[in-house]
């Protein structure tokens, strides 16, 4: 690296060095090496800006020795500190909880003639609050107020929480008064923060006195105050007092399932399950519906106490009362069965998630694996890991480590080898960072999906960034965000929450609540302003993706600029997300411009960035074949090997525009860079077959000079599909039989092609015969197969049969996707059943699938044609509500 730097012809200026160092926050050792290398260049000397950047990098790395050395070097080189230098040093020592050094630096700053500004005071006070030094924080606060310097609400709340732990109630009260005067918040909110601070600090007597004082002042006491107080009393184990407050709430009709849930949590914290169960009955008798999380919390305690049957009865009661269990509740029951050594029953309950339309989370699988490890059920572990791999659930290395460690203790050497084999298979799915290069709404244009389409890791719910993320916390926050469209009300609920907000949790909330774009992005903004919290690069990336998914491109850009202002590391992955979000809506010209902007910023595109851009350039909406070709060539020239999915998109696009010359050149270049030649040709032959160029496909197959038998296996489904498109049924069946003779059974793609063909020929009896054959040969129908059945029956005017196929699909665990809903909606509207299509729109929204503009337009046109103008208007309102729900910008 130093040799390359030596060969550079331009002159290093301090401004350039500072910009380079700002890109090295995540690699402090490299930053230091570059910093030391450049200072030895003739005629170069570091300026204060460069030292400030290096101090920030060292502070971020918690390397206080480097910080001290840099300060000494500044003094040796007579480089004067500026106000920013002093502020950085105060911040570094404050974060490291070196309060003594922080105070010393603050005094040195004053002696050096620098008057502390708002930023310096703010950092100093927050550092003292984190260290629990409320007495010193108050002194700095008084000094600050005397100079008419103020700070924001976040620091005030932090100061309030810290000082509330002391006995100086009058000081705490004065801070609350200042919040009203300086931060311009209402007295109602200020007293709420004060009450919360007393409760968090365990100052229950002071909290009760505050409530009495508010009552005397005739301040309206709403549910917010009472809930804060109930939570504080429960934390202090004062359950009798907490119940008295609940009684007051009940008399004022302010009680709800939330406050009873707090009471139940309080009893469970004391391991008093009987009292918790009594309160559960109280909730039901009061006419409230207990929350899923309340049921789950009680069940978990019952299972721990070996009260297995009671826990199961509670689970059954929850279902009977119409309360849908979530993955956490089901996973709790699975753990309960393991506690009884009922492995078969645990499997049954775990499998029921799919039947209920609940996708098991990574955390659910993690708990299942751990329980199997405890029970030494190693064959079952292999079965589960294979199931995870087959379901495209990413299996992290730490999970493999648990399993291998358990097996080693029990001498299961042979099974360890099987585990390592699964681990190797999984590695291939993690070669590239998930930057959402797969477009959420992008589906196959044809109903038939060929068997040689690469198995892409479809991870709408990837594993949490940290295994420490509590899925219950994520679900609780998501429920708050979706429960109300009034942000102020939602914000109040969030303020009451006891959840610890960390970047990993925020990422999961954003990921799970994408369809609630407005609410989750407001949440993202709110949590970013909280004391002691800072967004990670991953959190910003996910927020940018959420904004883009809702077509809120103004907000997407604002988040990008905010990310840059906050000093987060912006990598190719961030740019790739923006490129994909622009491109997926057809704004490919902006995607190209964004790609160029990234390069102008000095970032070299990686394989993911190229893939995102080429993918959107090849799609039908906003297609730009010329630019796609240029970028594909550039990618190859830079030495990146495209994956099979990208090659399929690119060759498919070239074949659709009849550019076979470029397609042939692509095949040649792929062979030179190590892409498997039979796979490349199979993709090309598949693309030709899909657009009806069967003769050309067969010519390519005949002229292939490599292993023909291997290529025939790869292209078998494509050729059958091409023959059926031409109406050559007998030839297609002959091909199927010839492959059977060499031991290759037809796959789901071949059966689906036959089903599509028989519907086209209006032969429903042949369709049923083919479907039965699939079941006899244990060939599971895919989502594409069921979609073909639905559309086929609708084309024959058999709507009831189509609905039967739709219900059967869900019962078998094949969840309908965007394409299924879109095609079914279109068919229903064409058949004059637009009201049924409207119900499907509502179902899509309930399942978190955002209907497209075309979906809404189709239903509106259909309802208007059928004379149902009032319903058509309701669809327009539904569309407007969805747009408002997904976008922050107006």
Short mmCIF file of C-alpha atoms in Angstrom, two decimals, residues 532-784:
data_model
loop_
_atom_site.label_atom_id
_atom_site.label_comp_id
_atom_site.label_asym_id
_atom_site.label_seq_id
_atom_site.Cartn_x
_atom_site.Cartn_y
_atom_site.Cartn_z
CA UNK A 532 -27.08 7.91 24.74
CA UNK A 533 -28.27 6.45 21.43
CA UNK A 534 -26.59 6.65 18.01
CA UNK A 535 -27.79 5.02 14.78
CA UNK A 536 -25.48 2.45 13.20
CA UNK A 537 -24.69 2.33 9.47
CA UNK A 538 -26.89 -0.76 9.19
CA UNK A 539 -29.83 1.10 10.76
CA UNK A 540 -29.42 3.96 8.28
CA UNK A 541 -29.20 1.48 5.39
CA UNK A 542 -32.42 -0.19 6.49
CA UNK A 543 -34.21 3.18 6.90
CA UNK A 544 -33.10 4.18 3.39
CA UNK A 545 -34.50 0.90 2.08
CA UNK A 546 -37.84 1.42 3.88
CA UNK A 547 -38.20 4.93 2.42
CA UNK A 548 -37.34 3.61 -1.06
CA UNK A 549 -39.82 0.73 -0.80
CA UNK A 550 -42.55 3.29 -0.13
CA UNK A 551 -41.37 5.36 -3.15
CA UNK A 552 -40.54 8.18 -0.73
CA UNK A 553 -37.40 9.17 -2.59
CA UNK A 554 -37.18 12.63 -1.02
CA UNK A 555 -37.04 11.07 2.45
CA UNK A 556 -34.62 8.42 1.19
CA UNK A 557 -32.19 11.12 0.09
CA UNK A 558 -32.69 13.07 3.34
CA UNK A 559 -31.73 9.98 5.31
CA UNK A 560 -28.65 9.49 3.13
CA UNK A 561 -27.53 13.10 3.77
CA UNK A 562 -28.25 12.72 7.50
CA UNK A 563 -26.18 9.53 7.54
CA UNK A 564 -23.29 11.44 5.99
CA UNK A 565 -23.65 14.35 8.46
CA UNK A 566 -23.59 11.93 11.40
CA UNK A 567 -20.24 10.54 10.21
CA UNK A 568 -21.56 7.01 9.53
CA UNK A 569 -19.51 4.90 7.16
CA UNK A 570 -21.18 5.03 3.72
CA UNK A 571 -20.14 2.00 1.70
CA UNK A 572 -21.08 0.56 -1.68
CA UNK A 573 -23.92 -1.25 0.07
CA UNK A 574 -25.67 2.02 0.92
CA UNK A 575 -25.41 3.16 -2.70
CA UNK A 576 -26.60 -0.25 -3.93
CA UNK A 577 -29.78 0.08 -1.85
CA UNK A 578 -30.55 3.49 -3.40
CA UNK A 579 -29.76 2.26 -6.91
CA UNK A 580 -32.12 -0.69 -6.45
CA UNK A 581 -34.92 1.44 -4.98
CA UNK A 582 -34.80 3.91 -7.88
CA UNK A 583 -34.48 1.14 -10.46
CA UNK A 584 -37.30 -1.09 -9.22
CA UNK A 585 -39.84 1.68 -9.90
CA UNK A 586 -38.50 2.27 -13.43
CA UNK A 587 -36.39 5.33 -12.56
CA UNK A 588 -33.33 3.74 -14.14
CA UNK A 589 -31.96 7.05 -15.38
CA UNK A 590 -31.69 8.18 -11.74
CA UNK A 591 -30.21 4.79 -10.81
CA UNK A 592 -27.48 5.29 -13.44
CA UNK A 593 -26.87 8.83 -12.16
CA UNK A 594 -26.61 7.51 -8.57
CA UNK A 595 -24.09 4.87 -9.68
CA UNK A 596 -21.98 7.62 -11.29
CA UNK A 597 -22.34 9.78 -8.16
CA UNK A 598 -20.96 6.90 -6.08
CA UNK A 599 -17.91 6.62 -8.34
CA UNK A 600 -17.39 10.39 -8.22
CA UNK A 601 -17.25 10.09 -4.41
CA UNK A 602 -14.23 7.82 -4.84
CA UNK A 603 -15.90 4.48 -4.17
CA UNK A 604 -15.12 1.59 -6.50
CA UNK A 605 -18.27 -0.42 -7.36
CA UNK A 606 -18.32 -3.96 -5.96
CA UNK A 607 -20.12 -7.00 -7.35
CA UNK A 608 -23.33 -6.20 -5.40
CA UNK A 609 -23.49 -2.65 -6.77
CA UNK A 610 -23.00 -3.87 -10.32
CA UNK A 611 -25.62 -6.56 -9.81
CA UNK A 612 -28.22 -4.10 -8.52
CA UNK A 613 -27.73 -1.70 -11.41
CA UNK A 614 -27.64 -4.35 -14.17
CA UNK A 615 -30.68 -6.12 -12.70
CA UNK A 616 -32.86 -2.99 -12.82
CA UNK A 617 -31.56 -2.05 -16.28
CA UNK A 618 -32.69 -5.48 -17.56
CA UNK A 619 -36.21 -5.41 -16.10
CA UNK A 620 -39.16 -4.44 -18.31
CA UNK A 621 -39.89 -1.18 -16.50
CA UNK A 622 -37.24 1.39 -17.46
CA UNK A 623 -35.20 -1.12 -19.49
CA UNK A 624 -31.91 0.17 -20.90
CA UNK A 625 -30.14 -2.71 -22.67
CA UNK A 626 -27.29 -0.58 -24.01
CA UNK A 627 -26.32 0.66 -20.54
CA UNK A 628 -26.78 -2.82 -19.06
CA UNK A 629 -24.32 -4.20 -21.62
CA UNK A 630 -21.77 -1.49 -20.81
CA UNK A 631 -22.02 -2.14 -17.09
CA UNK A 632 -21.86 -5.93 -17.51
CA UNK A 633 -18.67 -5.60 -19.58
CA UNK A 634 -17.20 -3.22 -16.98
CA UNK A 635 -18.01 -5.71 -14.23
CA UNK A 636 -16.23 -8.53 -16.09
CA UNK A 637 -13.28 -6.27 -16.87
CA UNK A 638 -12.84 -5.48 -13.16
CA UNK A 639 -12.63 -9.22 -12.42
CA UNK A 640 -16.01 -9.73 -10.74
CA UNK A 641 -17.74 -13.05 -11.44
CA UNK A 642 -21.53 -12.53 -11.68
CA UNK A 643 -23.79 -14.97 -9.88
CA UNK A 644 -26.25 -17.20 -11.70
CA UNK A 645 -29.23 -14.96 -11.01
CA UNK A 646 -27.58 -11.94 -12.63
CA UNK A 647 -26.48 -13.98 -15.65
CA UNK A 648 -30.06 -15.23 -16.02
CA UNK A 649 -31.49 -11.70 -15.91
CA UNK A 650 -28.91 -10.35 -18.35
CA UNK A 651 -29.09 -13.19 -20.92
CA UNK A 652 -32.90 -13.23 -20.66
CA UNK A 653 -32.98 -9.52 -21.42
CA UNK A 654 -30.62 -9.89 -24.43
CA UNK A 655 -32.74 -12.74 -25.85
CA UNK A 656 -35.96 -10.75 -25.43
CA UNK A 657 -34.53 -7.90 -27.53
CA UNK A 658 -33.09 -10.42 -30.05
CA UNK A 659 -29.48 -9.39 -29.36
CA UNK A 660 -28.06 -12.92 -29.77
CA UNK A 661 -24.67 -11.57 -30.88
CA UNK A 662 -24.10 -9.90 -27.49
CA UNK A 663 -25.48 -12.99 -25.75
CA UNK A 664 -22.87 -15.18 -27.48
CA UNK A 665 -20.10 -12.74 -26.52
CA UNK A 666 -21.38 -12.89 -22.93
CA UNK A 667 -21.14 -16.71 -22.94
CA UNK A 668 -17.55 -16.51 -24.20
CA UNK A 669 -16.49 -13.96 -21.56
CA UNK A 670 -18.16 -15.94 -18.76
CA UNK A 671 -16.17 -19.03 -19.70
CA UNK A 672 -12.92 -17.07 -19.48
CA UNK A 673 -13.54 -15.82 -15.92
CA UNK A 674 -14.41 -19.23 -14.48
CA UNK A 675 -18.22 -19.24 -14.64
CA UNK A 676 -19.37 -22.88 -15.22
CA UNK A 677 -19.86 -23.25 -19.00
CA UNK A 678 -22.75 -25.83 -18.85
CA UNK A 679 -24.63 -23.56 -16.43
CA UNK A 680 -24.12 -20.50 -18.68
CA UNK A 681 -25.41 -22.39 -21.76
CA UNK A 682 -28.35 -23.85 -19.82
CA UNK A 683 -29.38 -20.30 -18.83
CA UNK A 684 -29.08 -19.18 -22.47
CA UNK A 685 -31.12 -22.14 -23.75
CA UNK A 686 -33.73 -21.50 -21.06
CA UNK A 687 -34.00 -17.83 -22.10
CA UNK A 688 -34.51 -18.84 -25.76
CA UNK A 689 -37.16 -21.41 -24.82
CA UNK A 690 -39.09 -18.93 -22.68
CA UNK A 691 -39.53 -16.47 -25.57
CA UNK A 692 -40.60 -19.21 -28.02
CA UNK A 693 -37.31 -19.60 -29.91
CA UNK A 694 -37.28 -23.37 -29.47
CA UNK A 695 -35.44 -24.15 -32.72
CA UNK A 696 -32.54 -21.87 -31.75
CA UNK A 697 -32.49 -23.44 -28.29
CA UNK A 698 -32.29 -26.95 -29.75
CA UNK A 699 -29.54 -25.84 -32.15
CA UNK A 700 -27.49 -24.49 -29.24
CA UNK A 701 -28.00 -27.74 -27.36
CA UNK A 702 -26.94 -29.83 -30.38
CA UNK A 703 -23.83 -27.72 -31.05
CA UNK A 704 -22.58 -27.71 -27.45
CA UNK A 705 -19.04 -29.15 -27.33
CA UNK A 706 -18.88 -30.01 -23.64
CA UNK A 707 -20.69 -32.64 -21.57
CA UNK A 708 -23.98 -32.94 -23.52
CA UNK A 709 -25.65 -35.29 -21.03
CA UNK A 710 -25.09 -32.80 -18.20
CA UNK A 711 -26.44 -29.92 -20.28
CA UNK A 712 -29.50 -31.96 -21.25
CA UNK A 713 -30.26 -32.51 -17.57
CA UNK A 714 -29.94 -28.77 -16.94
CA UNK A 715 -32.14 -27.80 -19.90
CA UNK A 716 -34.69 -30.62 -19.74
CA UNK A 717 -37.40 -28.49 -18.09
CA UNK A 718 -36.74 -25.57 -20.45
CA UNK A 719 -37.13 -27.74 -23.56
CA UNK A 720 -40.39 -29.29 -22.27
CA UNK A 721 -41.70 -25.79 -21.53
CA UNK A 722 -40.71 -24.60 -25.03
CA UNK A 723 -42.42 -27.59 -26.69
CA UNK A 724 -45.64 -26.96 -24.76
CA UNK A 725 -45.57 -23.28 -25.73
CA UNK A 726 -45.54 -24.46 -29.35
CA UNK A 727 -48.45 -26.80 -28.63
CA UNK A 728 -46.32 -29.92 -29.19
CA UNK A 729 -47.71 -32.01 -26.33
CA UNK A 730 -46.67 -35.43 -27.63
CA UNK A 731 -43.07 -34.31 -28.18
CA UNK A 732 -43.02 -32.85 -24.67
CA UNK A 733 -44.33 -36.13 -23.16
CA UNK A 734 -41.76 -38.08 -25.19
CA UNK A 735 -39.04 -35.87 -23.71
CA UNK A 736 -40.39 -36.48 -20.18
CA UNK A 737 -40.44 -40.26 -20.76
CA UNK A 738 -36.91 -40.28 -22.22
CA UNK A 739 -35.60 -38.52 -19.11
CA UNK A 740 -37.48 -40.96 -16.87
CA UNK A 741 -35.67 -43.82 -18.61
CA UNK A 742 -32.30 -42.46 -17.48
CA UNK A 743 -33.59 -42.01 -13.93
CA UNK A 744 -34.57 -38.31 -13.94
CA UNK A 745 -38.09 -37.74 -12.66
CA UNK A 746 -40.09 -34.69 -13.74
CA UNK A 747 -39.82 -31.80 -11.29
CA UNK A 748 -42.38 -29.24 -10.18
CA UNK A 749 -41.52 -26.97 -13.17
CA UNK A 750 -42.39 -29.71 -15.70
CA UNK A 751 -45.69 -30.56 -13.98
CA UNK A 752 -46.58 -26.87 -13.78
CA UNK A 753 -45.86 -26.46 -17.52
CA UNK A 754 -48.20 -29.37 -18.24
CA UNK A 755 -50.92 -27.88 -15.99
CA UNK A 756 -50.68 -24.53 -17.81
CA UNK A 757 -50.88 -26.33 -21.17
CA UNK A 758 -53.96 -28.39 -20.22
CA UNK A 759 -55.79 -25.31 -18.95
CA UNK A 760 -54.95 -23.58 -22.24
CA UNK A 761 -56.44 -26.56 -24.09
CA UNK A 762 -59.52 -26.47 -21.75
CA UNK A 763 -58.86 -29.96 -20.35
CA UNK A 764 -59.50 -29.62 -16.58
CA UNK A 765 -59.66 -33.43 -16.13
CA UNK A 766 -56.07 -33.66 -17.41
CA UNK A 767 -55.10 -30.92 -14.95
CA UNK A 768 -56.44 -32.96 -12.02
CA UNK A 769 -54.73 -36.07 -13.32
CA UNK A 770 -51.38 -34.20 -13.53
CA UNK A 771 -51.85 -32.70 -10.06
CA UNK A 772 -52.59 -36.15 -8.58
CA UNK A 773 -49.46 -37.53 -10.25
CA UNK A 774 -47.43 -34.82 -8.55
CA UNK A 775 -48.78 -35.87 -5.15
CA UNK A 776 -48.22 -39.57 -5.88
CA UNK A 777 -44.56 -38.88 -6.72
CA UNK A 778 -44.14 -36.65 -3.61
CA UNK A 779 -43.52 -33.62 -5.79
CA UNK A 780 -44.62 -30.59 -3.73
CA UNK A 781 -46.58 -28.00 -5.78
CA UNK A 782 -44.96 -24.56 -5.63
CA UNK A 783 -46.57 -21.13 -5.33
CA UNK A 784 -46.23 -20.89 -9.14
#
